[in-house]
PDB file of C-alpha atoms in Angstrom:
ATOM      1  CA  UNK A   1       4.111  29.044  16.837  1.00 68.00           C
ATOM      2  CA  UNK A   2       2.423  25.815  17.573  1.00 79.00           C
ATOM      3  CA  UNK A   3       4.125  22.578  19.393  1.00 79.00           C
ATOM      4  CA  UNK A   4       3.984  19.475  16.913  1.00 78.00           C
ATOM      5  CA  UNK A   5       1.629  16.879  18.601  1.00 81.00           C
ATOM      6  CA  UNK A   6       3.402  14.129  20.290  1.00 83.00           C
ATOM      7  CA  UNK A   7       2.015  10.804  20.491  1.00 85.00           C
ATOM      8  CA  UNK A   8       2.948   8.198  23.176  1.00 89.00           C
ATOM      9  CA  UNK A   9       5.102   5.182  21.922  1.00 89.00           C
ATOM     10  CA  UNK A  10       2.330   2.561  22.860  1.00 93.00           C
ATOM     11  CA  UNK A  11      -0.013   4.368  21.282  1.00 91.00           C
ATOM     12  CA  UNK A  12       1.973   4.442  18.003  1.00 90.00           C
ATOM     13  CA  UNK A  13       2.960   1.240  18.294  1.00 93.00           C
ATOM     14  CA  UNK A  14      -1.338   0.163  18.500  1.00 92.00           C
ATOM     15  CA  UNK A  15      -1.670   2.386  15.515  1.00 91.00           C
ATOM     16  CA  UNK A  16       1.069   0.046  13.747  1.00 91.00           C
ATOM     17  CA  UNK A  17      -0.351  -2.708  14.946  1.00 89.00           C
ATOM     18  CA  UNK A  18      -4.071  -1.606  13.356  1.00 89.00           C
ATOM     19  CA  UNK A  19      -2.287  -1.047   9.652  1.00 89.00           C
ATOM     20  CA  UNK A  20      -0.651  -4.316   9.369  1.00 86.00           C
ATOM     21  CA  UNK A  21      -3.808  -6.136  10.184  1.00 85.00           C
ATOM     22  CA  UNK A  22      -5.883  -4.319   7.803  1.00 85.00           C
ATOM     23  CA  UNK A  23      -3.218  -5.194   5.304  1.00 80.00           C
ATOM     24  CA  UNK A  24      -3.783  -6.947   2.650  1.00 76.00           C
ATOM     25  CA  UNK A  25      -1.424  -8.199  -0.080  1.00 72.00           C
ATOM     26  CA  UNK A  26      -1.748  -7.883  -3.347  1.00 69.00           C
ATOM     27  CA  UNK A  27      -1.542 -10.906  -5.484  1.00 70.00           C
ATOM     28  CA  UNK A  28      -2.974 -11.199  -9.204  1.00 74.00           C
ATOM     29  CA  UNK A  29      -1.472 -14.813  -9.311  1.00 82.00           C
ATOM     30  CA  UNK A  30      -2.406 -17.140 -11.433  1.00 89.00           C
ATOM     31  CA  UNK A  31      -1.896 -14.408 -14.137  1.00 92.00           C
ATOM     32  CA  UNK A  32      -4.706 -16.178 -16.662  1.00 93.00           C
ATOM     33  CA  UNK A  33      -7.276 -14.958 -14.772  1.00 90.00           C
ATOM     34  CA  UNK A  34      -5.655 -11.733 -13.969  1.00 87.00           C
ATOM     35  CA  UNK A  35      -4.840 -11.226 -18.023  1.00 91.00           C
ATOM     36  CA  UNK A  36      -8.140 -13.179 -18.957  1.00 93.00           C
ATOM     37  CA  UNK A  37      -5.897 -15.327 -20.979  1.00 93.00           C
ATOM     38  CA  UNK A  38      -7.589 -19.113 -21.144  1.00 95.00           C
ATOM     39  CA  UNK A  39      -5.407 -21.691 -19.737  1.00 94.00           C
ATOM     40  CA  UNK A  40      -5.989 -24.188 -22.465  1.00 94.00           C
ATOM     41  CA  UNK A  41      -4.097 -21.943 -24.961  1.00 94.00           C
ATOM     42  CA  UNK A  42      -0.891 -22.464 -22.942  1.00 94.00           C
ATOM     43  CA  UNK A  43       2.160 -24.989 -24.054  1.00 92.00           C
ATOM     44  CA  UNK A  44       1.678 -28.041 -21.502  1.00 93.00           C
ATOM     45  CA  UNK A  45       5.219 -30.111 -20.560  1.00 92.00           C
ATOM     46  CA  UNK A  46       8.973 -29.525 -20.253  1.00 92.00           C
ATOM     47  CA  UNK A  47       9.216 -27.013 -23.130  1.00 92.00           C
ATOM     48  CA  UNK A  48      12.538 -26.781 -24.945  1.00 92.00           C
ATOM     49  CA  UNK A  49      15.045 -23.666 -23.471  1.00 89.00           C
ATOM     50  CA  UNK A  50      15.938 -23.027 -27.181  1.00 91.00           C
ATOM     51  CA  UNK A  51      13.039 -23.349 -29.255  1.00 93.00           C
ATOM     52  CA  UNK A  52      10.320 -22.950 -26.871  1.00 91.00           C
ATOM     53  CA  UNK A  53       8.823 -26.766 -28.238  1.00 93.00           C
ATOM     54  CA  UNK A  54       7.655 -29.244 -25.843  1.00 92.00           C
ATOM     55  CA  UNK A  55       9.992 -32.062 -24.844  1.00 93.00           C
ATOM     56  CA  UNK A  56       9.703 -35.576 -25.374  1.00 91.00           C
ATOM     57  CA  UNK A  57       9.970 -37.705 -22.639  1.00 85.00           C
ATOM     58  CA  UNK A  58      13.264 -39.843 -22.732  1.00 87.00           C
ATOM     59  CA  UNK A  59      13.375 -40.863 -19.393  1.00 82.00           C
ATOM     60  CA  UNK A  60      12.418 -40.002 -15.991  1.00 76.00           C
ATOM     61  CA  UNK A  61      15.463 -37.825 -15.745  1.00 85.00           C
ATOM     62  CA  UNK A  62      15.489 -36.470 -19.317  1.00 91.00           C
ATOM     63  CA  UNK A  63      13.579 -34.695 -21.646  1.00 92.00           C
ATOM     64  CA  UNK A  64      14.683 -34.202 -25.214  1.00 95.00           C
ATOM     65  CA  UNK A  65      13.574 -31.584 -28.476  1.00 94.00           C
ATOM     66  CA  UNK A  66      12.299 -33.250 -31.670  1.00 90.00           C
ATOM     67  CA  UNK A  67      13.223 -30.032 -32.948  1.00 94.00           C
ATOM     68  CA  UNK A  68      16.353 -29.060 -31.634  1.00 92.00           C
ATOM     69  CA  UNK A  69      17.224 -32.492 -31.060  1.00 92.00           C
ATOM     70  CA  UNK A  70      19.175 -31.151 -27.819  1.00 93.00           C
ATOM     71  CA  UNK A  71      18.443 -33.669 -24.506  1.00 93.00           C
ATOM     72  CA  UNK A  72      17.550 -31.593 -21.167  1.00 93.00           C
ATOM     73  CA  UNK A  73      17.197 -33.026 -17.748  1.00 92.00           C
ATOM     74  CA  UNK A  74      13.766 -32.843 -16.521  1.00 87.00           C
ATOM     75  CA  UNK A  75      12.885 -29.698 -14.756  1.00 86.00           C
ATOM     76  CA  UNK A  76       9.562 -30.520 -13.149  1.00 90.00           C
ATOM     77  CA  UNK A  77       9.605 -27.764 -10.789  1.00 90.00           C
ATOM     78  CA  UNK A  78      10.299 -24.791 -13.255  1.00 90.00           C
ATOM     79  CA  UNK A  79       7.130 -25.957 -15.181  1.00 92.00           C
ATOM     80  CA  UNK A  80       5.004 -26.414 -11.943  1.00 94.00           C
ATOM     81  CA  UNK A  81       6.292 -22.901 -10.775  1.00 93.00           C
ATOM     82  CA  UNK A  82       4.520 -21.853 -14.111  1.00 93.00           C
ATOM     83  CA  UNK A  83       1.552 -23.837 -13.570  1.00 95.00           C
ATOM     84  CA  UNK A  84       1.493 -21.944  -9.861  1.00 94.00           C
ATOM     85  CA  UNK A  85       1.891 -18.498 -11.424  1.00 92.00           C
ATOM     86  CA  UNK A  86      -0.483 -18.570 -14.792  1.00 94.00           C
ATOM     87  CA  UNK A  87      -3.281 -21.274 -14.082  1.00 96.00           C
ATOM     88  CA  UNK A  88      -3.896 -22.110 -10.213  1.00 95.00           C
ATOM     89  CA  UNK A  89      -2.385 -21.684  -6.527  1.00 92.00           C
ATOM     90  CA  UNK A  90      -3.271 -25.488  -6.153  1.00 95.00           C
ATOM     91  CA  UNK A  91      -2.937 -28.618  -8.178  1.00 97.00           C
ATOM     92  CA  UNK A  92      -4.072 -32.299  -8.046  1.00 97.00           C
ATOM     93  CA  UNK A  93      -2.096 -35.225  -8.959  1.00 97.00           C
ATOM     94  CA  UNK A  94      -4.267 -35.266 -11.970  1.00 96.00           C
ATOM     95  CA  UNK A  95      -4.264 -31.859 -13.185  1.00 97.00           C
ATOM     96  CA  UNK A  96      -0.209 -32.279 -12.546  1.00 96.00           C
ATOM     97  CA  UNK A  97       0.059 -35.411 -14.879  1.00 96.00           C
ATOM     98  CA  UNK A  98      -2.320 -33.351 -17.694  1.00 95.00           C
ATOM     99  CA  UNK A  99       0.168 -29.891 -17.216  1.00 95.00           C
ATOM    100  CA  UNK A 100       3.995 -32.197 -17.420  1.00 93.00           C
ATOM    101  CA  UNK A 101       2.309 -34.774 -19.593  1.00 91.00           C
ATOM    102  CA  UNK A 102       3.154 -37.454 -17.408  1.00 90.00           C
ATOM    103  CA  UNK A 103       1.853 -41.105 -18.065  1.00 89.00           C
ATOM    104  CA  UNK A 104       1.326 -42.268 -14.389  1.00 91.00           C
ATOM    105  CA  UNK A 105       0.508 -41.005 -11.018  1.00 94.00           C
ATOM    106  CA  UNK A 106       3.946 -42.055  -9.278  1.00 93.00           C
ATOM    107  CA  UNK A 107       5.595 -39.733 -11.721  1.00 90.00           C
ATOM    108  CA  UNK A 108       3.408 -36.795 -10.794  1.00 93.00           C
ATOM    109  CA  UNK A 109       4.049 -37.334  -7.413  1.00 94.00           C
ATOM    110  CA  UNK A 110       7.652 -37.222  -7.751  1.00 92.00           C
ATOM    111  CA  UNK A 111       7.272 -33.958  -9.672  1.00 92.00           C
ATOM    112  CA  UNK A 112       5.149 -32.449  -6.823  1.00 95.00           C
ATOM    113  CA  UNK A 113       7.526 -33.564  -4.539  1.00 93.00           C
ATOM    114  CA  UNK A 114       9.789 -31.298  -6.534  1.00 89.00           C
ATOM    115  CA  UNK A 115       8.301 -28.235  -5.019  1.00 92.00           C
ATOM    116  CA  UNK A 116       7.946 -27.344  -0.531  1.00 93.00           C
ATOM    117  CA  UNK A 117       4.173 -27.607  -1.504  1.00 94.00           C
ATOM    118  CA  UNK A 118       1.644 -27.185   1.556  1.00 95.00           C
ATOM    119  CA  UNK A 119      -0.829 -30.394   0.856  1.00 95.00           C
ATOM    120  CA  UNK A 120      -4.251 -30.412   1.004  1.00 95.00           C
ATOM    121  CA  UNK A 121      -6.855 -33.095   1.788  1.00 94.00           C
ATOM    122  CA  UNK A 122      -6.789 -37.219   1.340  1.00 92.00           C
ATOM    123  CA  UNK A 123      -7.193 -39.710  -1.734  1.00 90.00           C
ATOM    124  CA  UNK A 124      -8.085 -38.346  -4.517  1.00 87.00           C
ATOM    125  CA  UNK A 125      -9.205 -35.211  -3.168  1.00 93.00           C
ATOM    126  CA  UNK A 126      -5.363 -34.295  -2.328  1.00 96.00           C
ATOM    127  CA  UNK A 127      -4.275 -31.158  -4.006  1.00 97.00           C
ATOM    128  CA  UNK A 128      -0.846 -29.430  -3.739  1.00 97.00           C
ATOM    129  CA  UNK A 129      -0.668 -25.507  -2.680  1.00 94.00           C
ATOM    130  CA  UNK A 130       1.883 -22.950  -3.459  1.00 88.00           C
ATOM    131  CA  UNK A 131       2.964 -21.389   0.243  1.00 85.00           C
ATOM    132  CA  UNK A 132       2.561 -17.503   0.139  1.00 73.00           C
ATOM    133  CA  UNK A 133       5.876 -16.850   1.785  1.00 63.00           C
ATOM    134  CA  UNK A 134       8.104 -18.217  -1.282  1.00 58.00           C
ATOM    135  CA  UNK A 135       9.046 -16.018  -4.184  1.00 54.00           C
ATOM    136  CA  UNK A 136      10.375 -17.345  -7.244  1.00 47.00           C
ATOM    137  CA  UNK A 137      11.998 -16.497 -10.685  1.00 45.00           C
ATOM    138  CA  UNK A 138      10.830 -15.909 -14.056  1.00 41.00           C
ATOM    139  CA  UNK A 139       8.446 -18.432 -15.878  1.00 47.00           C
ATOM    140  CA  UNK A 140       9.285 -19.298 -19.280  1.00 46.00           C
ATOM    141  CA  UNK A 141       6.935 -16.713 -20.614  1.00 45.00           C
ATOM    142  CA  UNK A 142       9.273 -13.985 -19.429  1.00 46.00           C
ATOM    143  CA  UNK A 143       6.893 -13.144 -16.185  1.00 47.00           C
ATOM    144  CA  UNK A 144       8.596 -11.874 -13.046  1.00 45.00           C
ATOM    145  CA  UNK A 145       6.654 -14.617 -10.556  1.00 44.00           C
ATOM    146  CA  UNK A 146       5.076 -13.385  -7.365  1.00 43.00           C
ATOM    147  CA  UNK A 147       5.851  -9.519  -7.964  1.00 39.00           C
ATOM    148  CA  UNK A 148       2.828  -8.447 -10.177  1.00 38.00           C
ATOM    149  CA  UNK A 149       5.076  -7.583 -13.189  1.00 41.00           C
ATOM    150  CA  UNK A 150       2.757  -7.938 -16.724  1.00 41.00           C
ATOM    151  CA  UNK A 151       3.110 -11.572 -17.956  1.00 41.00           C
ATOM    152  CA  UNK A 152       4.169 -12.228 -21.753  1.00 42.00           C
ATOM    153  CA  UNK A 153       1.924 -15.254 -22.623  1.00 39.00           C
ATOM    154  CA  UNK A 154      -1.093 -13.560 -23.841  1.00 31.00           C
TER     155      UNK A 154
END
């Protein structure tokens, strides 16, 4: 009967070292592009925990239903972390204003500022990035963020 080969330890540990490098992660984030679902069919704003309607602004620390008529304290970074996960890994000041309906920039930046964002160039060119090391909940389309599970918003 034949010995099993032995390797060295260094040389298993180079061999280790050769796999992680050629590693690469899978990520099918944002999940529009990944589920060819278009962007511009998704709900923009604060939408309503109950009724799945968009929120009203009240204030900037509340949000409240037309249709519920329930008042909600605004949860800018649960509807960014959706923004992250089904449109874009980045976002401007502008595109955040557009996605939480906010009226002015100061608002959007206290809504990024929600977030440990990595940020991105000067002026207007500025944009906002989603750090690969952070995993996060479900968005409120019942997708398990970050993991690759199927997404529920097409």
């Amino acid at each position: 009967s034949k010995k099993p080969t032995t390797h060295s330890p260094k040389l298993i540990k180079r061999i280790e070292d050769l796999i992680r490098k050629s590693r690469i992660d899978y990520n099918p984030f944002p999940l529009c592009n990944y589920f060819s679902v278009d962007p511009d069919s998704l709900k923009r704003g604060q939408l309503c925990t109950k009724c799945g309607e968009t929120m009203q602004y009240v204030s900037h620390k509340q949000r409240r239903c037309t249709k519920c008529d329930i008042t909600a304290p605004n949860n800018y970074s649960e509807t960014l972390i959706d923004y992250f996960t089904l449109i874009n890994n980045s976002i401007s000041n502008q595109e955040c204003r557009e996605f939480l309906q906010l009226k002015n920039r100061d608002a959007a930046n206290y809504a990024i500022k929600s977030l440990p964002l990595n940020k991105t160039g000067n002026s207007v060119a500025t944009r906002y990035e989603w750090p690969k090391n952070i995993n996060s909940k479900s968005c409120r389309y019942g997708c398990t963020k970050r993991d690759g599970s199927n997404c529920s918003s097409r």
